[in-house]
Amino acid sequence: MKNPLILILSIFFSGCSIKVPYFEDLDPKYVCGNYPSPYCQPNSSTRWSKIKSGVDYNGNPNHYLGRSYIKYFQTSKCVDREITESDIIISGLQTVKASLKDNEKTKFSNKLSADIIALIKMNGAPVPPGINAGVNAEVAQKIDNTDNSTVELEYKRIDLTKDFIDKYLENCLAKTPKNMSVATGISIITVSGQWSSNKLSESMANIEASASYSILADEAKAEYKQAKDRILNGKFEPVSLVFAVAYRLGKL
């Protein structure tokens, strides 16, 4: 029979872990050092909650902060002006490593592949069906071949500044129902740009050696290579997720 003390301790410590979609639970001390919270929540409010399944973060704080919500996937704007860089504080920047869950590798691979395809299309390159399938296969293989499926992640918190909260939050809360909340901060985990750029570069090299690529017309190959150069010279950050939100309760 398992030692009851060990069982209690394992339950306690598992409850204090950071749960992020696709990955094994992260140790808070490893992610955010001595920050006094088991979940590394943003600190613009004493109220906060986990977002168990994660929300995609697209890099625009206006889509996440100063918004009313019941479930965080469904938000509506309640601040009348756009949030700018001077209105937010980014803190807790940290690079960590995490292992993919065995049963989530396929989902993660599919999401990473979709982001790569979207990036190629956004840069104007042709993506025929053969190339599309090639990206999916290459990314899946790269993930399987990564050391025990360990991925580099980047952690950060984004909060509205005190000045912004003082000027705009009260009006926002006044028109937000009591059964809803207003987001003032978020915690984000992002797949490292360097890790993903390396995987993308390796995948593209193998794609260009494939039969699907060889049958492309010269003009299409030239467009594809130009797009690839633009992609690899930029910062590629797929799979960016919000996993915690700080909030204030509505008053309406």
mmCIF file of C-alpha atoms in Angstrom:
data_model
loop_
_atom_site.group_PDB
_atom_site.id
_atom_site.type_symbol
_atom_site.label_atom_id
_atom_site.label_comp_id
_atom_site.label_asym_id
_atom_site.label_seq_id
_atom_site.Cartn_x
_atom_site.Cartn_y
_atom_site.Cartn_z
ATOM 1 C CA MET A 1 0.000 0.000 0.000
ATOM 2 C CA LYS A 2 1.289 3.475 -0.845
ATOM 3 C CA ASN A 3 2.539 5.509 2.097
ATOM 4 C CA PRO A 4 -0.329 7.922 3.057
ATOM 5 C CA LEU A 5 2.138 10.757 3.698
ATOM 6 C CA ILE A 6 3.652 10.362 0.225
ATOM 7 C CA LEU A 7 0.144 10.319 -1.270
ATOM 8 C CA ILE A 8 -0.825 13.524 0.579
ATOM 9 C CA LEU A 9 2.386 15.256 -0.464
ATOM 10 C CA SER A 10 1.969 14.227 -4.097
ATOM 11 C CA ILE A 11 -1.596 15.584 -4.117
ATOM 12 C CA PHE A 12 -0.436 18.840 -2.498
ATOM 13 C CA PHE A 13 2.420 19.451 -4.898
ATOM 14 C CA SER A 14 0.459 18.436 -7.983
ATOM 15 C CA GLY A 15 -2.167 21.008 -6.954
ATOM 16 C CA CYS A 16 0.499 23.731 -6.995
ATOM 17 C CA SER A 17 1.778 22.985 -10.467
ATOM 18 C CA ILE A 18 1.224 25.135 -13.536
ATOM 19 C CA LYS A 19 -1.014 23.385 -16.026
ATOM 20 C CA VAL A 20 -0.347 24.334 -19.640
ATOM 21 C CA PRO A 21 -2.018 22.687 -22.668
ATOM 22 C CA TYR A 22 0.141 20.105 -24.520
ATOM 23 C CA PHE A 23 2.848 20.008 -21.813
ATOM 24 C CA GLU A 24 3.552 18.189 -18.576
ATOM 25 C CA ASP A 25 2.787 20.307 -15.502
ATOM 26 C CA LEU A 26 5.434 22.957 -14.785
ATOM 27 C CA ASP A 27 7.029 23.661 -11.407
ATOM 28 C CA PRO A 28 6.180 27.251 -10.317
ATOM 29 C CA LYS A 29 9.618 27.740 -8.729
ATOM 30 C CA TYR A 30 11.224 26.732 -12.008
ATOM 31 C CA VAL A 31 9.032 29.065 -14.052
ATOM 32 C CA CYS A 32 8.845 32.198 -11.904
ATOM 33 C CA GLY A 33 11.355 31.763 -9.112
ATOM 34 C CA ASN A 34 10.347 33.283 -5.801
ATOM 35 C CA TYR A 35 7.242 34.996 -7.123
ATOM 36 C CA PRO A 36 4.727 34.333 -4.298
ATOM 37 C CA SER A 37 2.099 32.353 -6.163
ATOM 38 C CA PRO A 38 1.704 28.688 -7.040
ATOM 39 C CA TYR A 39 0.374 29.580 -10.484
ATOM 40 C CA CYS A 40 2.480 32.643 -11.430
ATOM 41 C CA GLN A 41 -0.637 34.741 -11.883
ATOM 42 C CA PRO A 42 -0.498 38.365 -13.043
ATOM 43 C CA ASN A 43 -0.435 40.785 -10.112
ATOM 44 C CA SER A 44 -2.829 43.574 -11.148
ATOM 45 C CA SER A 45 -5.540 42.090 -8.919
ATOM 46 C CA THR A 46 -5.846 39.871 -5.859
ATOM 47 C CA ARG A 47 -8.386 37.836 -7.839
ATOM 48 C CA TRP A 48 -7.170 35.482 -10.522
ATOM 49 C CA SER A 49 -8.039 32.155 -12.100
ATOM 50 C CA LYS A 50 -6.492 29.461 -14.230
ATOM 51 C CA ILE A 51 -7.578 28.911 -17.820
ATOM 52 C CA LYS A 52 -7.326 25.148 -17.943
ATOM 53 C CA SER A 53 -7.476 24.625 -21.690
ATOM 54 C CA GLY A 54 -5.563 27.779 -22.585
ATOM 55 C CA VAL A 55 -6.479 30.637 -24.919
ATOM 56 C CA ASP A 56 -4.407 31.481 -28.005
ATOM 57 C CA TYR A 57 -2.457 34.726 -27.537
ATOM 58 C CA ASN A 58 -2.063 36.691 -30.774
ATOM 59 C CA GLY A 59 0.236 39.400 -29.408
ATOM 60 C CA ASN A 60 -2.402 42.162 -29.193
ATOM 61 C CA PRO A 61 -3.259 43.038 -25.552
ATOM 62 C CA ASN A 62 -6.459 44.794 -26.698
ATOM 63 C CA HIS A 63 -7.939 41.369 -27.399
ATOM 64 C CA TYR A 64 -7.354 40.194 -23.806
ATOM 65 C CA LEU A 65 -7.161 43.088 -21.296
ATOM 66 C CA GLY A 66 -9.774 45.648 -20.282
ATOM 67 C CA ARG A 67 -12.498 43.282 -21.444
ATOM 68 C CA SER A 68 -15.598 41.863 -19.712
ATOM 69 C CA TYR A 69 -16.177 38.120 -19.696
ATOM 70 C CA ILE A 70 -17.987 35.200 -18.109
ATOM 71 C CA LYS A 71 -15.899 32.499 -19.673
ATOM 72 C CA TYR A 72 -12.577 33.865 -20.816
ATOM 73 C CA PHE A 73 -13.033 32.549 -24.344
ATOM 74 C CA GLN A 74 -15.977 34.927 -24.795
ATOM 75 C CA THR A 75 -14.989 38.541 -24.079
ATOM 76 C CA SER A 76 -16.331 41.974 -24.953
ATOM 77 C CA LYS A 77 -14.606 45.363 -24.861
ATOM 78 C CA CYS A 78 -15.497 47.648 -21.956
ATOM 79 C CA VAL A 79 -12.700 50.248 -22.144
ATOM 80 C CA ASP A 80 -13.370 52.978 -24.700
ATOM 81 C CA ARG A 81 -9.814 53.468 -25.956
ATOM 82 C CA GLU A 82 -7.088 51.286 -27.400
ATOM 83 C CA ILE A 83 -4.472 49.868 -25.045
ATOM 84 C CA THR A 84 -0.927 50.892 -26.038
ATOM 85 C CA GLU A 85 2.531 49.707 -24.974
ATOM 86 C CA SER A 86 2.668 52.452 -22.344
ATOM 87 C CA ASP A 87 -0.518 51.034 -20.748
ATOM 88 C CA ILE A 88 0.922 47.597 -19.936
ATOM 89 C CA ILE A 89 3.708 46.144 -17.815
ATOM 90 C CA ILE A 90 5.514 42.997 -18.981
ATOM 91 C CA SER A 91 7.241 41.146 -16.160
ATOM 92 C CA GLY A 92 8.550 37.741 -15.091
ATOM 93 C CA LEU A 93 10.254 37.030 -18.434
ATOM 94 C CA GLN A 94 11.737 33.559 -18.167
ATOM 95 C CA THR A 95 12.877 30.749 -20.458
ATOM 96 C CA VAL A 96 12.043 27.213 -19.337
ATOM 97 C CA LYS A 97 11.957 23.732 -20.812
ATOM 98 C CA ALA A 98 8.968 21.414 -20.731
ATOM 99 C CA SER A 99 8.135 17.938 -21.988
ATOM 100 C CA LEU A 100 5.166 17.295 -24.222
ATOM 101 C CA LYS A 101 2.515 14.941 -22.883
ATOM 102 C CA ASP A 102 2.557 11.692 -24.833
ATOM 103 C CA ASN A 103 -1.166 11.943 -25.586
ATOM 104 C CA GLU A 104 -0.846 15.603 -26.681
ATOM 105 C CA LYS A 105 2.070 15.317 -29.125
ATOM 106 C CA THR A 106 -0.193 14.917 -32.154
ATOM 107 C CA LYS A 107 -2.336 17.933 -31.188
ATOM 108 C CA PHE A 108 0.767 20.052 -30.610
ATOM 109 C CA SER A 109 2.305 18.886 -33.880
ATOM 110 C CA ASN A 110 -0.888 19.734 -35.782
ATOM 111 C CA LYS A 111 -1.046 23.213 -34.254
ATOM 112 C CA LEU A 112 2.622 23.918 -34.974
ATOM 113 C CA SER A 113 2.159 22.695 -38.566
ATOM 114 C CA ALA A 114 -0.923 24.875 -39.033
ATOM 115 C CA ASP A 115 0.993 27.912 -37.769
ATOM 116 C CA ILE A 116 3.865 27.200 -40.162
ATOM 117 C CA ILE A 117 1.517 26.811 -43.146
ATOM 118 C CA ALA A 118 -0.303 30.021 -42.182
ATOM 119 C CA LEU A 119 3.031 31.828 -41.933
ATOM 120 C CA ILE A 120 4.149 30.599 -45.360
ATOM 121 C CA LYS A 121 0.849 31.713 -46.914
ATOM 122 C CA MET A 122 1.036 35.069 -45.153
ATOM 123 C CA ASN A 123 4.423 35.644 -46.761
ATOM 124 C CA GLY A 124 2.998 35.001 -50.206
ATOM 125 C CA ALA A 125 4.476 31.594 -50.986
ATOM 126 C CA PRO A 126 2.501 28.894 -52.842
ATOM 127 C CA VAL A 127 1.485 25.987 -50.625
ATOM 128 C CA PRO A 128 0.343 23.103 -52.851
ATOM 129 C CA PRO A 129 -1.180 20.003 -51.164
ATOM 130 C CA GLY A 130 2.080 18.086 -51.323
ATOM 131 C CA ILE A 131 3.956 20.810 -49.454
ATOM 132 C CA ASN A 132 1.163 21.067 -46.898
ATOM 133 C CA ALA A 133 1.384 17.338 -46.178
ATOM 134 C CA GLY A 134 5.173 17.596 -46.141
ATOM 135 C CA VAL A 135 5.121 20.254 -43.435
ATOM 136 C CA ASN A 136 2.787 18.137 -41.297
ATOM 137 C CA ALA A 137 5.008 15.072 -41.630
ATOM 138 C CA GLU A 138 8.259 16.970 -41.061
ATOM 139 C CA VAL A 139 7.051 18.808 -37.979
ATOM 140 C CA ALA A 140 5.675 15.600 -36.461
ATOM 141 C CA GLN A 141 9.023 13.892 -37.045
ATOM 142 C CA LYS A 142 10.997 16.807 -35.587
ATOM 143 C CA ILE A 143 8.874 16.748 -32.436
ATOM 144 C CA ASP A 144 9.278 12.985 -32.059
ATOM 145 C CA ASN A 145 13.038 13.321 -32.531
ATOM 146 C CA THR A 146 13.426 16.187 -30.043
ATOM 147 C CA ASP A 147 15.129 15.032 -26.858
ATOM 148 C CA ASN A 148 12.294 13.313 -25.008
ATOM 149 C CA SER A 149 9.984 15.798 -26.750
ATOM 150 C CA THR A 150 11.392 18.647 -24.658
ATOM 151 C CA VAL A 151 10.464 22.094 -25.924
ATOM 152 C CA GLU A 152 11.849 25.511 -24.953
ATOM 153 C CA LEU A 153 9.149 27.819 -23.623
ATOM 154 C CA GLU A 154 9.034 31.504 -22.731
ATOM 155 C CA TYR A 155 6.951 32.717 -19.786
ATOM 156 C CA LYS A 156 5.768 36.266 -19.059
ATOM 157 C CA ARG A 157 3.019 38.241 -17.348
ATOM 158 C CA ILE A 158 1.225 41.215 -18.913
ATOM 159 C CA ASP A 159 -0.692 43.605 -16.644
ATOM 160 C CA LEU A 160 -2.463 46.909 -17.137
ATOM 161 C CA THR A 161 -0.548 49.735 -15.436
ATOM 162 C CA LYS A 162 -1.850 51.338 -12.259
ATOM 163 C CA ASP A 163 -2.368 54.618 -14.129
ATOM 164 C CA PHE A 164 -4.511 52.910 -16.768
ATOM 165 C CA ILE A 165 -6.530 51.074 -14.113
ATOM 166 C CA ASP A 166 -7.051 54.301 -12.148
ATOM 167 C CA LYS A 167 -8.312 56.160 -15.239
ATOM 168 C CA TYR A 168 -10.462 53.569 -16.988
ATOM 169 C CA LEU A 169 -11.289 50.535 -14.855
ATOM 170 C CA GLU A 170 -14.009 52.039 -12.644
ATOM 171 C CA ASN A 171 -16.130 53.012 -15.661
ATOM 172 C CA CYS A 172 -15.535 49.579 -17.177
ATOM 173 C CA LEU A 173 -16.638 47.828 -13.965
ATOM 174 C CA ALA A 174 -19.685 50.100 -13.638
ATOM 175 C CA LYS A 175 -21.112 48.827 -16.923
ATOM 176 C CA THR A 176 -20.105 45.191 -16.372
ATOM 177 C CA PRO A 177 -22.717 42.885 -14.720
ATOM 178 C CA LYS A 178 -21.898 41.374 -11.324
ATOM 179 C CA ASN A 179 -21.834 37.888 -12.793
ATOM 180 C CA MET A 180 -19.024 38.949 -15.161
ATOM 181 C CA SER A 181 -15.379 39.887 -14.630
ATOM 182 C CA VAL A 182 -12.962 42.367 -16.196
ATOM 183 C CA ALA A 183 -9.485 41.138 -17.171
ATOM 184 C CA THR A 184 -6.584 43.289 -15.912
ATOM 185 C CA GLY A 185 -3.674 40.891 -16.484
ATOM 186 C CA ILE A 186 -2.687 37.608 -18.130
ATOM 187 C CA SER A 187 0.043 34.975 -17.814
ATOM 188 C CA ILE A 188 1.432 33.628 -21.092
ATOM 189 C CA ILE A 189 3.492 30.616 -22.153
ATOM 190 C CA THR A 190 4.974 30.744 -25.678
ATOM 191 C CA VAL A 191 7.021 28.217 -27.611
ATOM 192 C CA SER A 192 10.495 29.768 -27.886
ATOM 193 C CA GLY A 193 11.132 31.644 -31.118
ATOM 194 C CA GLN A 194 14.631 30.181 -31.355
ATOM 195 C CA TRP A 195 13.451 26.592 -30.793
ATOM 196 C CA SER A 196 10.647 26.881 -33.321
ATOM 197 C CA SER A 197 12.804 28.703 -35.898
ATOM 198 C CA ASN A 198 15.326 25.870 -35.723
ATOM 199 C CA LYS A 199 12.604 23.266 -36.202
ATOM 200 C CA LEU A 200 11.097 25.301 -39.043
ATOM 201 C CA SER A 201 14.453 25.634 -40.790
ATOM 202 C CA GLU A 202 15.124 21.889 -40.518
ATOM 203 C CA SER A 203 11.641 21.042 -41.772
ATOM 204 C CA MET A 204 11.878 23.376 -44.767
ATOM 205 C CA ALA A 205 15.246 21.968 -45.782
ATOM 206 C CA ASN A 206 13.748 18.467 -45.914
ATOM 207 C CA ILE A 207 10.633 19.711 -47.708
ATOM 208 C CA GLU A 208 12.783 21.281 -50.422
ATOM 209 C CA ALA A 209 14.451 17.923 -50.941
ATOM 210 C CA SER A 210 11.082 16.191 -51.360
ATOM 211 C CA ALA A 211 9.311 15.078 -54.526
ATOM 212 C CA SER A 212 6.417 17.463 -53.833
ATOM 213 C CA TYR A 213 8.788 20.405 -53.985
ATOM 214 C CA SER A 214 10.705 19.158 -57.029
ATOM 215 C CA ILE A 215 7.600 19.242 -59.237
ATOM 216 C CA LEU A 216 6.881 22.926 -58.499
ATOM 217 C CA ALA A 217 7.462 25.348 -61.344
ATOM 218 C CA ASP A 218 10.633 27.446 -61.145
ATOM 219 C CA GLU A 219 8.604 30.582 -60.461
ATOM 220 C CA ALA A 220 6.764 28.883 -57.603
ATOM 221 C CA LYS A 221 10.063 27.645 -56.141
ATOM 222 C CA ALA A 222 11.480 31.155 -56.283
ATOM 223 C CA GLU A 223 8.418 32.573 -54.501
ATOM 224 C CA TYR A 224 8.618 29.832 -51.888
ATOM 225 C CA LYS A 225 12.309 30.493 -51.177
ATOM 226 C CA GLN A 226 11.722 34.241 -50.876
ATOM 227 C CA ALA A 227 8.943 33.612 -48.394
ATOM 228 C CA LYS A 228 11.129 31.175 -46.466
ATOM 229 C CA ASP A 229 13.900 33.760 -46.155
ATOM 230 C CA ARG A 230 11.440 36.323 -44.807
ATOM 231 C CA ILE A 231 10.090 33.795 -42.324
ATOM 232 C CA LEU A 232 13.474 32.626 -41.048
ATOM 233 C CA ASN A 233 14.779 36.197 -40.757
ATOM 234 C CA GLY A 234 11.791 37.142 -38.616
ATOM 235 C CA LYS A 235 10.825 35.971 -35.146
ATOM 236 C CA PHE A 236 8.537 32.973 -35.415
ATOM 237 C CA GLU A 237 6.426 32.445 -32.271
ATOM 238 C CA PRO A 238 3.749 29.810 -32.738
ATOM 239 C CA VAL A 239 1.700 28.247 -29.938
ATOM 240 C CA SER A 240 1.379 31.176 -27.549
ATOM 241 C CA LEU A 241 -1.172 30.524 -24.796
ATOM 242 C CA VAL A 242 -2.831 32.484 -21.993
ATOM 243 C CA PHE A 243 -3.094 30.152 -18.984
ATOM 244 C CA ALA A 244 -4.079 32.523 -16.134
ATOM 245 C CA VAL A 245 -6.012 35.779 -15.868
ATOM 246 C CA ALA A 246 -6.218 38.458 -13.143
ATOM 247 C CA TYR A 247 -9.635 40.084 -12.882
ATOM 248 C CA ARG A 248 -11.969 42.474 -11.031
ATOM 249 C CA LEU A 249 -15.672 41.769 -10.504
ATOM 250 C CA GLY A 250 -18.324 43.774 -12.334
ATOM 251 C CA LYS A 251 -20.711 46.104 -10.453
ATOM 252 C CA LEU A 252 -23.753 46.530 -12.699
#
